[in-house]
Structure formats: C-alpha cells, structure tokens
C-alpha cells in the first residue's frame, strides 16, 4: 500500500484582515428585501417623512390652523349689494387739517373692488405715515380727488355702505349717501358700551378675534373688519333699520293728522266768535 498517496486537505488560506472588514461592511450595507433608508432621526425614534419632521409638522399645522378671520371667503371681485369703505387721511394746511390720501372699497366677500391713493387739493405737510401708511412716493402718481370721487360715487350708488365713522370718509370725499343705506359700526347700538362709541380695533378684537391697526393702518383690513361685523349681525341690523324707518313713518303720519285738526279747531273758534 505504500504506493498510495494520501491527499492532504489544503489549509484554509488566511484572508487579509482588511478584506474581512470590507466584506463585513458590504454585508451590512447590502440592500434588504424591503428597501427603505432610515435617517438618523428614525433610528432615534423620531420619524421623518416628506411632510418634514413630526415636530416641525405639528408647528406648521398649528400655524395653518390659525386662519385669518378677515381673509376673503372666495375670489369673487364683483360689486355686491353691500360694499365697505375705509379711507386714510394725510395732513394739509398747518398739518392739523385732514385730507383724503387713500380710499378703499371691498365687496361683501372681502375682495377689493377699488383701492387708490388720492392726491389732495392742498399741499401735504404731514403724511401721518405711522397711522396712514402713506408715503411721499405713493402720491406722486396718485389719482386726483375728482377722479376718485366720481368712481366711488358710482360704486356706492344704490348700495348699502358699510364702514366705521363713515361721516369722516364721506366728508373727505365730498360725498353724501342716504342715511337709510349706511351701516356704521361706530353707531350700531349693540356694539356700544354705556352709549359711547368704540374703536374699530376693539370691536374687531372682541367680536371677530382679529388684530388690526397694531401699527400702520391698512384700509383693506379695516374695511374687511367693518364688513365682517356687519355680515355677522346683518339679520338683526337690518331688522332694527326697518323698525326705525317704520317708526319714523308713523311719527310723520301722526304729525300730519294733528295739523289739520288744530287748523279746524282754530277755524271753528273764529267762526264762533264771528257768529257772536
């Protein structure tokens, strides 16, 4: 048997330690059946998706949930049966005299139907920017008073005019409007406390939960606030206006009835004296 050669098993070749480490890394990094890459935030237990981190998303959602109550409900910019107006004034003369610097009208949906800077007839000496928001550059190419007046008159004619302290705005525009068609939030009795008028800023905060006039006034926001106050109380407001009109008519009829009676009585008494 000495002729048989026994085959020795080859000794396993020892792999280079660097190669072993590389293989281990490749195994670890090999794609898994359900391939999804996890970021460090997921490994820590805070998942992240296309909407962003959960913490960030909750912040965004909270911001989105704080909807501006004065935002228009649609994009309809047509002229509606009720329009709201607000004006910003500048100082002329010695600065203590007010003149129209900007006029804004919105429809009942809160969309702007007219918004123009207006160049006063007199020289502006105080732009009152901290309140009006008007700057010298705004009036360089502004509309003249008569153009703005004509356009506003067309838009408010035959419509309900909503606003706050509207007598000031109409005075600045040199316009008038039928009292029966004016809805002034400064004069609506349910908005008053102990018979005194309240600022639009306070009404908007209390009844609408909206913050306005925190700095420079925005006539668009102010007009929207007035319109929103009117729309939320429209049914009761219109009823009170109808009641007022009805009462005035009754009073007028009573006065008309009383006058003839007095005249007849005087005639009778005169006839009586004459007959004697």
Coordinates of C-alpha atoms in Angstrom, one line a residue:
X1 CA 0.0 0.0 0.0
X2 CA 3.0 2.1 0.1
X3 CA 2.2 3.2 -3.4
X4 CA -0.9 5.2 -2.4
X5 CA -0.5 8.8 -2.0
X6 CA -2.7 10.4 0.6
X7 CA -4.0 13.8 -0.4
X8 CA -3.8 16.3 2.3
X9 CA -6.6 18.8 2.7
X10 CA -5.4 22.2 1.7
X11 CA -5.0 24.5 4.6
X12 CA -7.6 27.3 4.5
X13 CA -5.9 30.4 3.3
X14 CA -6.0 33.2 5.8
X15 CA -7.7 36.3 4.4
X16 CA -6.2 39.7 4.8
X17 CA -7.8 41.3 7.8
X18 CA -8.6 44.4 5.7
X19 CA -10.5 42.3 3.3
X20 CA -12.5 40.7 6.1
X21 CA -13.5 44.1 7.4
X22 CA -14.5 45.2 3.9
X23 CA -16.8 42.1 3.4
X24 CA -18.5 42.8 6.7
X25 CA -19.1 46.3 5.7
X26 CA -20.5 45.2 2.3
X27 CA -22.9 42.7 4.1
X28 CA -24.1 45.4 6.4
X29 CA -24.7 47.8 3.6
X30 CA -26.3 45.3 1.3
X31 CA -29.9 46.2 0.3
X32 CA -32.6 44.4 2.2
X33 CA -35.8 42.9 0.7
X34 CA -37.8 46.0 1.9
X35 CA -35.5 48.8 0.9
X36 CA -36.1 51.9 2.9
X37 CA -33.4 54.2 4.0
X38 CA -33.7 55.4 7.5
X39 CA -32.2 58.7 8.6
X40 CA -30.7 59.2 12.0
X41 CA -33.9 60.8 13.2
X42 CA -35.7 57.5 12.5
X43 CA -33.1 55.5 14.3
X44 CA -33.6 57.7 17.3
X45 CA -37.4 57.1 17.2
X46 CA -38.4 60.4 15.5
X47 CA -39.7 59.5 12.1
X48 CA -39.3 61.9 9.2
X49 CA -41.3 61.9 6.0
X50 CA -41.9 64.2 3.1
X51 CA -44.0 66.4 5.4
X52 CA -41.0 67.1 7.5
X53 CA -40.2 66.1 11.0
X54 CA -43.1 65.4 13.2
X55 CA -42.2 68.3 15.5
X56 CA -41.9 70.7 12.6
X57 CA -45.1 69.4 11.0
X58 CA -47.1 69.9 14.2
X59 CA -45.8 73.5 14.2
X60 CA -46.8 74.0 10.6
X61 CA -50.2 72.6 11.3
X62 CA -50.7 74.8 14.2
X63 CA -49.8 77.8 12.1
X64 CA -52.2 76.7 9.3
X65 CA -55.0 76.3 11.8
X66 CA -54.7 79.9 12.8
X67 CA -56.8 81.2 9.9
X68 CA -57.1 84.9 9.5
X69 CA -60.8 85.7 10.2
X70 CA -60.6 88.6 7.8
X71 CA -59.5 86.6 4.8
X72 CA -61.9 86.7 1.9
X73 CA -64.1 83.6 1.6
X74 CA -63.6 83.4 -2.2
X75 CA -62.0 85.3 -5.1
X76 CA -65.2 87.0 -6.4
X77 CA -64.4 90.6 -7.0
X78 CA -67.8 91.7 -8.3
X79 CA -69.7 94.7 -6.9
X80 CA -72.2 93.3 -4.4
X81 CA -75.3 94.8 -2.9
X82 CA -73.3 95.9 0.1
X83 CA -69.8 97.4 0.0
X84 CA -67.5 98.6 2.7
X85 CA -65.3 101.6 2.6
X86 CA -62.3 102.9 4.5
X87 CA -60.1 105.9 3.9
X88 CA -56.7 107.1 5.2
X89 CA -56.0 110.7 5.7
X90 CA -53.0 113.0 5.4
X91 CA -52.4 116.4 7.0
X92 CA -52.7 119.6 4.9
X93 CA -52.7 123.3 5.7
X94 CA -50.8 123.5 9.0
X95 CA -50.9 119.8 9.4
X96 CA -54.0 119.6 11.6
X97 CA -56.4 119.6 8.7
X98 CA -57.2 116.2 7.2
X99 CA -57.5 115.4 3.5
X100 CA -58.1 112.2 1.7
X101 CA -54.9 110.2 0.9
X102 CA -56.2 106.8 0.1
X103 CA -59.7 105.2 -0.4
X104 CA -60.5 101.5 -0.5
X105 CA -63.7 99.7 -1.2
X106 CA -64.4 96.0 -0.8
X107 CA -67.4 93.8 -1.6
X108 CA -69.3 91.7 0.9
X109 CA -66.9 88.8 0.3
X110 CA -63.9 90.9 1.4
X111 CA -62.4 91.3 -2.0
X112 CA -61.1 94.7 -3.2
X113 CA -63.1 96.4 -5.8
X114 CA -61.4 99.8 -5.6
X115 CA -58.1 100.9 -3.9
X116 CA -56.4 104.1 -4.9
X117 CA -54.1 106.7 -3.5
X118 CA -55.5 110.2 -3.8
X119 CA -53.7 113.4 -4.3
X120 CA -55.2 116.1 -2.1
X121 CA -56.1 119.6 -3.5
X122 CA -53.8 121.2 -1.0
X123 CA -50.1 120.6 -0.3
X124 CA -49.4 117.7 2.1
X125 CA -47.4 118.8 5.1
X126 CA -47.9 115.6 7.2
X127 CA -48.2 112.2 5.6
X128 CA -49.0 110.7 9.0
X129 CA -47.3 107.5 7.9
X130 CA -47.2 105.9 11.3
X131 CA -51.0 105.7 11.1
X132 CA -52.0 106.1 7.4
X133 CA -49.2 104.1 5.9
X134 CA -48.9 106.7 3.2
X135 CA -45.5 107.8 1.9
X136 CA -44.5 110.6 -0.4
X137 CA -43.8 108.2 -3.3
X138 CA -47.4 106.9 -3.0
X139 CA -48.9 110.3 -4.0
X140 CA -46.6 111.1 -6.9
X141 CA -48.8 109.2 -9.4
X142 CA -52.0 109.2 -7.3
X143 CA -55.5 109.8 -8.6
X144 CA -56.8 113.4 -8.3
X145 CA -59.7 113.9 -5.9
X146 CA -62.3 114.4 -8.5
X147 CA -61.5 111.1 -10.4
X148 CA -61.6 109.2 -7.1
X149 CA -64.8 110.9 -6.0
X150 CA -66.6 110.0 -9.3
X151 CA -65.6 106.4 -9.2
X152 CA -66.5 106.0 -5.5
X153 CA -69.9 107.7 -6.2
X154 CA -70.6 105.1 -8.9
X155 CA -69.7 102.2 -6.8
X156 CA -71.8 103.1 -3.7
X157 CA -74.8 104.4 -5.5
X158 CA -77.9 102.4 -4.6
X159 CA -76.0 100.1 -2.3
X160 CA -75.6 99.6 1.4
X161 CA -72.4 101.3 2.5
X162 CA -70.6 99.7 5.4
X163 CA -67.8 101.3 7.4
X164 CA -66.6 102.8 10.7
X165 CA -67.2 106.5 11.3
X166 CA -68.3 106.9 7.7
X167 CA -69.1 110.6 8.1
X168 CA -65.4 111.3 8.1
X169 CA -64.8 109.3 4.9
X170 CA -67.7 110.8 3.1
X171 CA -66.7 114.3 4.2
X172 CA -63.1 113.8 2.8
X173 CA -64.6 112.6 -0.5
X174 CA -67.1 115.5 -0.5
X175 CA -69.9 112.9 -1.0
X176 CA -73.2 112.1 0.7
X177 CA -75.1 108.9 1.0
X178 CA -78.7 108.1 2.0
X179 CA -78.8 107.5 5.8
X180 CA -81.1 104.5 5.3
X181 CA -78.3 102.8 3.3
X182 CA -75.5 103.5 5.8
X183 CA -74.3 100.8 8.2
X184 CA -71.8 102.4 10.5
X185 CA -70.2 100.0 13.0
X186 CA -69.4 103.0 15.3
X187 CA -73.1 103.8 15.6
X188 CA -74.6 100.3 15.9
X189 CA -76.1 100.2 19.4
X190 CA -75.2 96.6 20.3
X191 CA -71.6 97.5 19.6
X192 CA -71.6 100.4 22.1
X193 CA -70.9 100.3 25.8
X194 CA -72.8 102.7 28.0
X195 CA -73.8 104.7 24.9
X196 CA -70.3 105.5 23.9
X197 CA -68.7 104.7 20.5
X198 CA -65.9 102.1 20.4
X199 CA -62.9 101.9 18.2
X200 CA -62.9 99.5 15.3
X201 CA -59.7 97.9 16.6
X202 CA -61.5 96.9 19.8
X203 CA -64.7 95.7 18.0
X204 CA -62.6 93.5 15.7
X205 CA -60.7 92.0 18.6
X206 CA -63.8 91.3 20.7
X207 CA -66.3 90.1 18.1
X208 CA -64.0 88.7 15.3
X209 CA -60.9 87.7 17.2
X210 CA -58.9 89.7 14.7
X211 CA -56.0 92.0 15.4
X212 CA -55.9 95.2 13.3
X213 CA -54.2 98.6 13.5
X214 CA -51.3 97.3 15.5
X215 CA -49.1 99.7 13.6
X216 CA -49.7 101.4 10.3
X217 CA -53.4 101.2 9.4
X218 CA -54.4 99.1 6.4
X219 CA -57.7 100.3 4.8
X220 CA -58.3 96.9 3.3
X221 CA -58.1 95.2 6.7
X222 CA -60.3 97.9 8.3
X223 CA -62.9 97.7 5.6
X224 CA -62.9 93.9 5.9
X225 CA -63.4 94.1 9.6
X226 CA -66.3 96.5 9.3
X227 CA -67.9 94.3 6.6
X228 CA -67.4 91.2 8.7
X229 CA -69.0 92.9 11.7
X230 CA -72.0 93.8 9.6
X231 CA -72.3 90.4 7.9
X232 CA -72.3 88.6 11.2
X233 CA -75.1 90.8 12.6
X234 CA -76.8 91.5 9.3
X235 CA -80.2 90.0 10.1
X236 CA -80.6 91.8 13.4
X237 CA -79.1 95.0 12.0
X238 CA -81.5 95.1 9.0
X239 CA -84.4 94.4 11.3
X240 CA -83.5 97.4 13.5
X241 CA -83.2 99.6 10.5
X242 CA -86.6 98.6 9.2
X243 CA -88.1 99.3 12.6
X244 CA -86.5 102.7 12.7
X245 CA -87.9 103.6 9.3
X246 CA -91.3 102.3 10.2
X247 CA -91.4 104.3 13.4
X248 CA -90.4 107.5 11.6
X249 CA -93.2 107.0 9.1
X250 CA -95.7 106.5 11.9
X251 CA -94.5 109.7 13.6
X252 CA -94.7 111.6 10.3
X253 CA -98.3 110.4 9.8
X254 CA -99.3 111.5 13.3
X255 CA -97.9 114.9 12.8
X256 CA -99.8 115.3 9.6
X257 CA -103.0 114.2 11.2
X258 CA -102.6 116.6 14.1
X259 CA -102.1 119.7 12.0
X260 CA -105.5 119.7 10.2
X261 CA -107.3 119.2 13.5
X262 CA -105.6 122.2 15.0
X263 CA -106.4 124.2 12.0
X264 CA -110.1 123.1 12.0
X265 CA -110.4 123.9 15.7
X266 CA -109.0 127.4 15.2
X267 CA -111.4 128.0 12.3
X268 CA -114.4 126.8 14.4
X269 CA -113.4 129.1 17.3
X270 CA -113.0 132.0 14.9
X271 CA -116.4 131.3 13.3
X272 CA -117.9 131.0 16.7
X273 CA -116.6 134.4 17.8
X274 CA -117.7 135.8 14.5
X275 CA -121.2 134.5 14.9
X276 CA -121.4 136.0 18.3

